[in-house]
Amino acid sequence: MIVLGSRHLSRATEFLSAGSLVVPVTAQAQCPVVVVGDAEHSTRQPPYLVVGIDGSESSKAALALAFEEADLRGAELRAVSVWQAPVFLLHDEEFALQAQRRMLSETTAGWSQKYPDVVLTHEILIGHPVEEPAGAAEHALAVVVGRRGRGGYTGMQLGSVVHGLLHQAHCPVITVPVV
């Protein structure tokens, strides 16, 4: 695991700054990368971690690390999936939310047996895929996400949600590559 500090630079400054290591290291490391912008400030008891789930292989890798971290820290784990209403909806909203619930349940199936001391909750958040997880993790020990989700371009090394969380989350952001 690599741990980096962040100066919470703007996206443009982060990309153009010769001294910034956050984005290139996060995008290229072969191991999980933790970016600490603000110190842990969990005020909720018991403490918790948030893991973003979208059904991708990357989010499955994030889930594995999140369970391990929650177990080590004696923390609860909030598995969140975000649904953003498309411009054109082929089915009704409840149908889409049910599909999200099913995906979340299938992705997390079996993990509670492996880590029986970790309390797992599922949450479907409705809204922006960066703002909602950042809000859910406001008082978390960390937010854990895969390096790339289902969206974006196949050539991208770092997903747009990760970029957004690196700038908006007030807790450490742990990105996990698929290995």
mmCIF file of C-alpha atoms in Angstrom:
data_model
loop_
_atom_site.group_PDB
_atom_site.id
_atom_site.type_symbol
_atom_site.label_atom_id
_atom_site.label_comp_id
_atom_site.label_asym_id
_atom_site.label_seq_id
_atom_site.Cartn_x
_atom_site.Cartn_y
_atom_site.Cartn_z
ATOM 1 C CA MET A 1 0.000 0.000 0.000
ATOM 2 C CA ILE A 2 1.241 3.493 -0.852
ATOM 3 C CA VAL A 3 0.141 6.424 1.305
ATOM 4 C CA LEU A 4 0.248 9.983 -0.057
ATOM 5 C CA GLY A 5 -0.762 13.336 1.320
ATOM 6 C CA SER A 6 -2.890 15.694 -0.745
ATOM 7 C CA ARG A 7 -2.878 19.459 -0.834
ATOM 8 C CA HIS A 8 -6.457 19.485 -2.233
ATOM 9 C CA LEU A 9 -5.348 21.210 -5.402
ATOM 10 C CA SER A 10 -7.884 22.002 -8.091
ATOM 11 C CA ARG A 11 -8.123 19.442 -10.874
ATOM 12 C CA ALA A 12 -6.304 21.686 -13.335
ATOM 13 C CA THR A 13 -3.509 22.422 -10.868
ATOM 14 C CA GLU A 14 -3.274 18.731 -9.938
ATOM 15 C CA PHE A 15 -2.822 17.757 -13.592
ATOM 16 C CA LEU A 16 -0.472 20.581 -14.532
ATOM 17 C CA SER A 17 1.637 20.746 -11.370
ATOM 18 C CA ALA A 18 5.017 19.111 -11.875
ATOM 19 C CA GLY A 19 5.235 18.430 -8.140
ATOM 20 C CA SER A 20 1.913 16.626 -7.809
ATOM 21 C CA LEU A 21 2.208 12.890 -7.334
ATOM 22 C CA VAL A 22 -1.374 12.063 -6.361
ATOM 23 C CA VAL A 23 -2.913 11.440 -9.786
ATOM 24 C CA PRO A 24 0.004 9.688 -11.520
ATOM 25 C CA VAL A 25 0.783 7.421 -8.575
ATOM 26 C CA THR A 26 -2.889 6.608 -7.994
ATOM 27 C CA ALA A 27 -3.323 5.802 -11.688
ATOM 28 C CA GLN A 28 -0.235 3.628 -12.091
ATOM 29 C CA ALA A 29 0.484 1.869 -8.791
ATOM 30 C CA GLN A 30 0.129 -1.897 -8.788
ATOM 31 C CA CYS A 31 -1.072 -1.799 -5.171
ATOM 32 C CA PRO A 32 -3.737 0.130 -3.251
ATOM 33 C CA VAL A 33 -3.058 3.849 -2.845
ATOM 34 C CA VAL A 34 -4.306 5.878 0.113
ATOM 35 C CA VAL A 35 -4.605 9.631 -0.397
ATOM 36 C CA VAL A 36 -4.929 11.529 2.855
ATOM 37 C CA GLY A 37 -6.146 15.086 2.482
ATOM 38 C CA ASP A 38 -7.682 15.492 5.911
ATOM 39 C CA ALA A 39 -6.864 13.378 8.942
ATOM 40 C CA GLU A 40 -9.283 10.682 10.081
ATOM 41 C CA HIS A 41 -12.080 12.455 11.879
ATOM 42 C CA SER A 42 -14.732 9.829 12.426
ATOM 43 C CA THR A 43 -17.116 11.194 15.013
ATOM 44 C CA ARG A 44 -19.612 8.380 14.749
ATOM 45 C CA GLN A 45 -19.476 5.327 16.968
ATOM 46 C CA PRO A 46 -18.919 2.677 15.914
ATOM 47 C CA PRO A 47 -16.521 3.928 13.246
ATOM 48 C CA TYR A 48 -17.233 2.981 9.650
ATOM 49 C CA LEU A 49 -15.739 2.761 6.187
ATOM 50 C CA VAL A 50 -17.577 3.359 2.924
ATOM 51 C CA VAL A 51 -16.979 1.207 -0.158
ATOM 52 C CA GLY A 52 -18.290 2.161 -3.579
ATOM 53 C CA ILE A 53 -19.838 -0.710 -5.537
ATOM 54 C CA ASP A 54 -20.844 -0.638 -9.203
ATOM 55 C CA GLY A 55 -20.508 -4.332 -10.057
ATOM 56 C CA SER A 56 -17.197 -3.913 -11.895
ATOM 57 C CA GLU A 57 -14.133 -6.060 -11.217
ATOM 58 C CA SER A 58 -12.497 -2.946 -9.814
ATOM 59 C CA SER A 59 -15.254 -2.444 -7.236
ATOM 60 C CA LYS A 60 -15.011 -6.129 -6.275
ATOM 61 C CA ALA A 61 -11.306 -5.611 -5.540
ATOM 62 C CA ALA A 62 -12.226 -2.525 -3.484
ATOM 63 C CA LEU A 63 -14.793 -4.569 -1.550
ATOM 64 C CA ALA A 64 -12.176 -7.190 -0.627
ATOM 65 C CA LEU A 65 -9.808 -4.528 0.735
ATOM 66 C CA ALA A 66 -12.651 -2.684 2.492
ATOM 67 C CA PHE A 67 -13.693 -5.821 4.376
ATOM 68 C CA GLU A 68 -10.103 -6.457 5.421
ATOM 69 C CA GLU A 69 -9.669 -2.859 6.615
ATOM 70 C CA ALA A 70 -13.015 -2.840 8.451
ATOM 71 C CA ASP A 71 -12.078 -6.078 10.205
ATOM 72 C CA LEU A 72 -8.644 -4.742 11.225
ATOM 73 C CA ARG A 73 -10.145 -1.485 12.536
ATOM 74 C CA GLY A 74 -13.221 -2.953 14.237
ATOM 75 C CA ALA A 75 -15.347 -0.781 11.959
ATOM 76 C CA GLU A 76 -18.662 -1.189 10.206
ATOM 77 C CA LEU A 77 -18.762 -1.247 6.415
ATOM 78 C CA ARG A 78 -21.267 0.722 4.341
ATOM 79 C CA ALA A 79 -21.475 -0.649 0.796
ATOM 80 C CA VAL A 80 -22.928 2.093 -1.384
ATOM 81 C CA SER A 81 -24.088 2.122 -4.962
ATOM 82 C CA VAL A 82 -25.139 5.305 -6.707
ATOM 83 C CA TRP A 83 -27.937 5.534 -9.227
ATOM 84 C CA GLN A 84 -28.042 8.623 -11.380
ATOM 85 C CA ALA A 85 -31.247 9.046 -13.356
ATOM 86 C CA PRO A 86 -30.490 8.999 -17.083
ATOM 87 C CA VAL A 87 -31.928 11.537 -19.489
ATOM 88 C CA PHE A 88 -34.151 8.828 -20.999
ATOM 89 C CA LEU A 89 -35.397 6.100 -18.694
ATOM 90 C CA LEU A 90 -36.514 2.915 -20.467
ATOM 91 C CA HIS A 91 -38.110 1.473 -17.330
ATOM 92 C CA ASP A 92 -39.572 3.118 -14.266
ATOM 93 C CA GLU A 93 -37.287 4.300 -11.490
ATOM 94 C CA GLU A 94 -38.271 1.489 -9.110
ATOM 95 C CA PHE A 95 -37.200 -1.110 -11.698
ATOM 96 C CA ALA A 96 -33.801 0.574 -11.997
ATOM 97 C CA LEU A 97 -33.380 0.804 -8.221
ATOM 98 C CA GLN A 98 -34.294 -2.861 -7.848
ATOM 99 C CA ALA A 99 -31.548 -3.735 -10.350
ATOM 100 C CA GLN A 100 -29.087 -1.671 -8.251
ATOM 101 C CA ARG A 101 -30.157 -3.508 -5.076
ATOM 102 C CA ARG A 102 -29.730 -6.871 -6.781
ATOM 103 C CA MET A 103 -26.264 -5.946 -8.082
ATOM 104 C CA LEU A 104 -25.216 -4.736 -4.612
ATOM 105 C CA SER A 105 -26.460 -7.921 -2.942
ATOM 106 C CA GLU A 106 -24.800 -10.168 -5.515
ATOM 107 C CA THR A 107 -21.486 -8.325 -5.320
ATOM 108 C CA THR A 108 -21.321 -8.468 -1.512
ATOM 109 C CA ALA A 109 -22.635 -12.041 -1.201
ATOM 110 C CA GLY A 110 -20.416 -14.315 0.876
ATOM 111 C CA TRP A 111 -18.190 -11.635 2.373
ATOM 112 C CA SER A 112 -20.004 -11.487 5.716
ATOM 113 C CA GLN A 113 -19.299 -15.195 6.231
ATOM 114 C CA LYS A 114 -15.587 -14.569 5.678
ATOM 115 C CA TYR A 115 -15.610 -11.539 8.026
ATOM 116 C CA PRO A 116 -18.342 -12.304 10.597
ATOM 117 C CA ASP A 117 -17.301 -9.446 12.918
ATOM 118 C CA VAL A 118 -17.845 -6.779 10.252
ATOM 119 C CA VAL A 119 -21.332 -5.283 10.221
ATOM 120 C CA LEU A 120 -22.279 -4.686 6.582
ATOM 121 C CA THR A 121 -25.038 -2.373 5.382
ATOM 122 C CA HIS A 122 -26.215 -1.737 1.819
ATOM 123 C CA GLU A 123 -27.255 1.691 0.586
ATOM 124 C CA ILE A 124 -28.544 2.832 -2.772
ATOM 125 C CA LEU A 125 -27.844 6.540 -3.126
ATOM 126 C CA ILE A 126 -29.632 8.618 -5.734
ATOM 127 C CA GLY A 127 -27.718 11.472 -7.294
ATOM 128 C CA HIS A 128 -24.256 12.351 -8.519
ATOM 129 C CA PRO A 129 -21.707 9.474 -8.486
ATOM 130 C CA VAL A 130 -19.065 11.620 -6.761
ATOM 131 C CA GLU A 131 -21.109 13.819 -4.447
ATOM 132 C CA GLU A 132 -23.190 11.007 -2.948
ATOM 133 C CA PRO A 133 -20.274 8.744 -1.875
ATOM 134 C CA ALA A 134 -18.345 11.790 -0.636
ATOM 135 C CA GLY A 135 -21.345 12.754 1.496
ATOM 136 C CA ALA A 136 -21.806 9.195 2.761
ATOM 137 C CA ALA A 137 -18.143 9.164 3.798
ATOM 138 C CA GLU A 138 -18.164 12.570 5.498
ATOM 139 C CA HIS A 139 -17.496 11.060 8.932
ATOM 140 C CA ALA A 140 -15.942 7.799 7.743
ATOM 141 C CA LEU A 141 -12.497 6.474 8.499
ATOM 142 C CA ALA A 142 -12.008 6.166 4.726
ATOM 143 C CA VAL A 143 -13.801 5.681 1.433
ATOM 144 C CA VAL A 144 -12.626 2.718 -0.648
ATOM 145 C CA VAL A 145 -13.155 2.577 -4.414
ATOM 146 C CA GLY A 146 -11.862 0.689 -7.397
ATOM 147 C CA ARG A 147 -9.469 2.531 -9.642
ATOM 148 C CA ARG A 148 -11.861 2.339 -12.609
ATOM 149 C CA GLY A 149 -15.563 1.582 -12.652
ATOM 150 C CA ARG A 150 -17.865 0.464 -15.412
ATOM 151 C CA GLY A 151 -18.091 3.825 -17.160
ATOM 152 C CA GLY A 152 -15.529 5.944 -18.936
ATOM 153 C CA TYR A 153 -13.149 5.002 -21.695
ATOM 154 C CA THR A 154 -11.271 1.720 -21.678
ATOM 155 C CA GLY A 155 -7.916 3.500 -22.015
ATOM 156 C CA MET A 156 -8.391 5.553 -18.858
ATOM 157 C CA GLN A 157 -6.222 4.448 -15.945
ATOM 158 C CA LEU A 158 -8.226 6.373 -13.368
ATOM 159 C CA GLY A 159 -11.995 6.749 -13.326
ATOM 160 C CA SER A 160 -13.812 10.067 -13.078
ATOM 161 C CA VAL A 161 -15.372 9.079 -9.743
ATOM 162 C CA VAL A 162 -11.901 8.535 -8.264
ATOM 163 C CA HIS A 163 -10.776 11.922 -9.583
ATOM 164 C CA GLY A 164 -13.812 13.558 -8.014
ATOM 165 C CA LEU A 165 -13.426 11.810 -4.661
ATOM 166 C CA LEU A 166 -9.755 12.784 -4.459
ATOM 167 C CA HIS A 167 -10.895 16.406 -4.541
ATOM 168 C CA GLN A 168 -14.175 16.249 -2.600
ATOM 169 C CA ALA A 169 -13.880 13.601 0.101
ATOM 170 C CA HIS A 170 -12.991 14.818 3.591
ATOM 171 C CA CYS A 171 -11.600 11.458 4.637
ATOM 172 C CA PRO A 172 -8.774 9.353 3.231
ATOM 173 C CA VAL A 173 -9.526 7.882 -0.231
ATOM 174 C CA ILE A 174 -8.256 4.378 -0.854
ATOM 175 C CA THR A 175 -8.117 3.321 -4.516
ATOM 176 C CA VAL A 176 -7.680 -0.326 -5.393
ATOM 177 C CA PRO A 177 -6.440 -1.683 -8.725
ATOM 178 C CA VAL A 178 -7.568 -4.987 -10.146
ATOM 179 C CA VAL A 179 -4.567 -7.308 -9.888
#
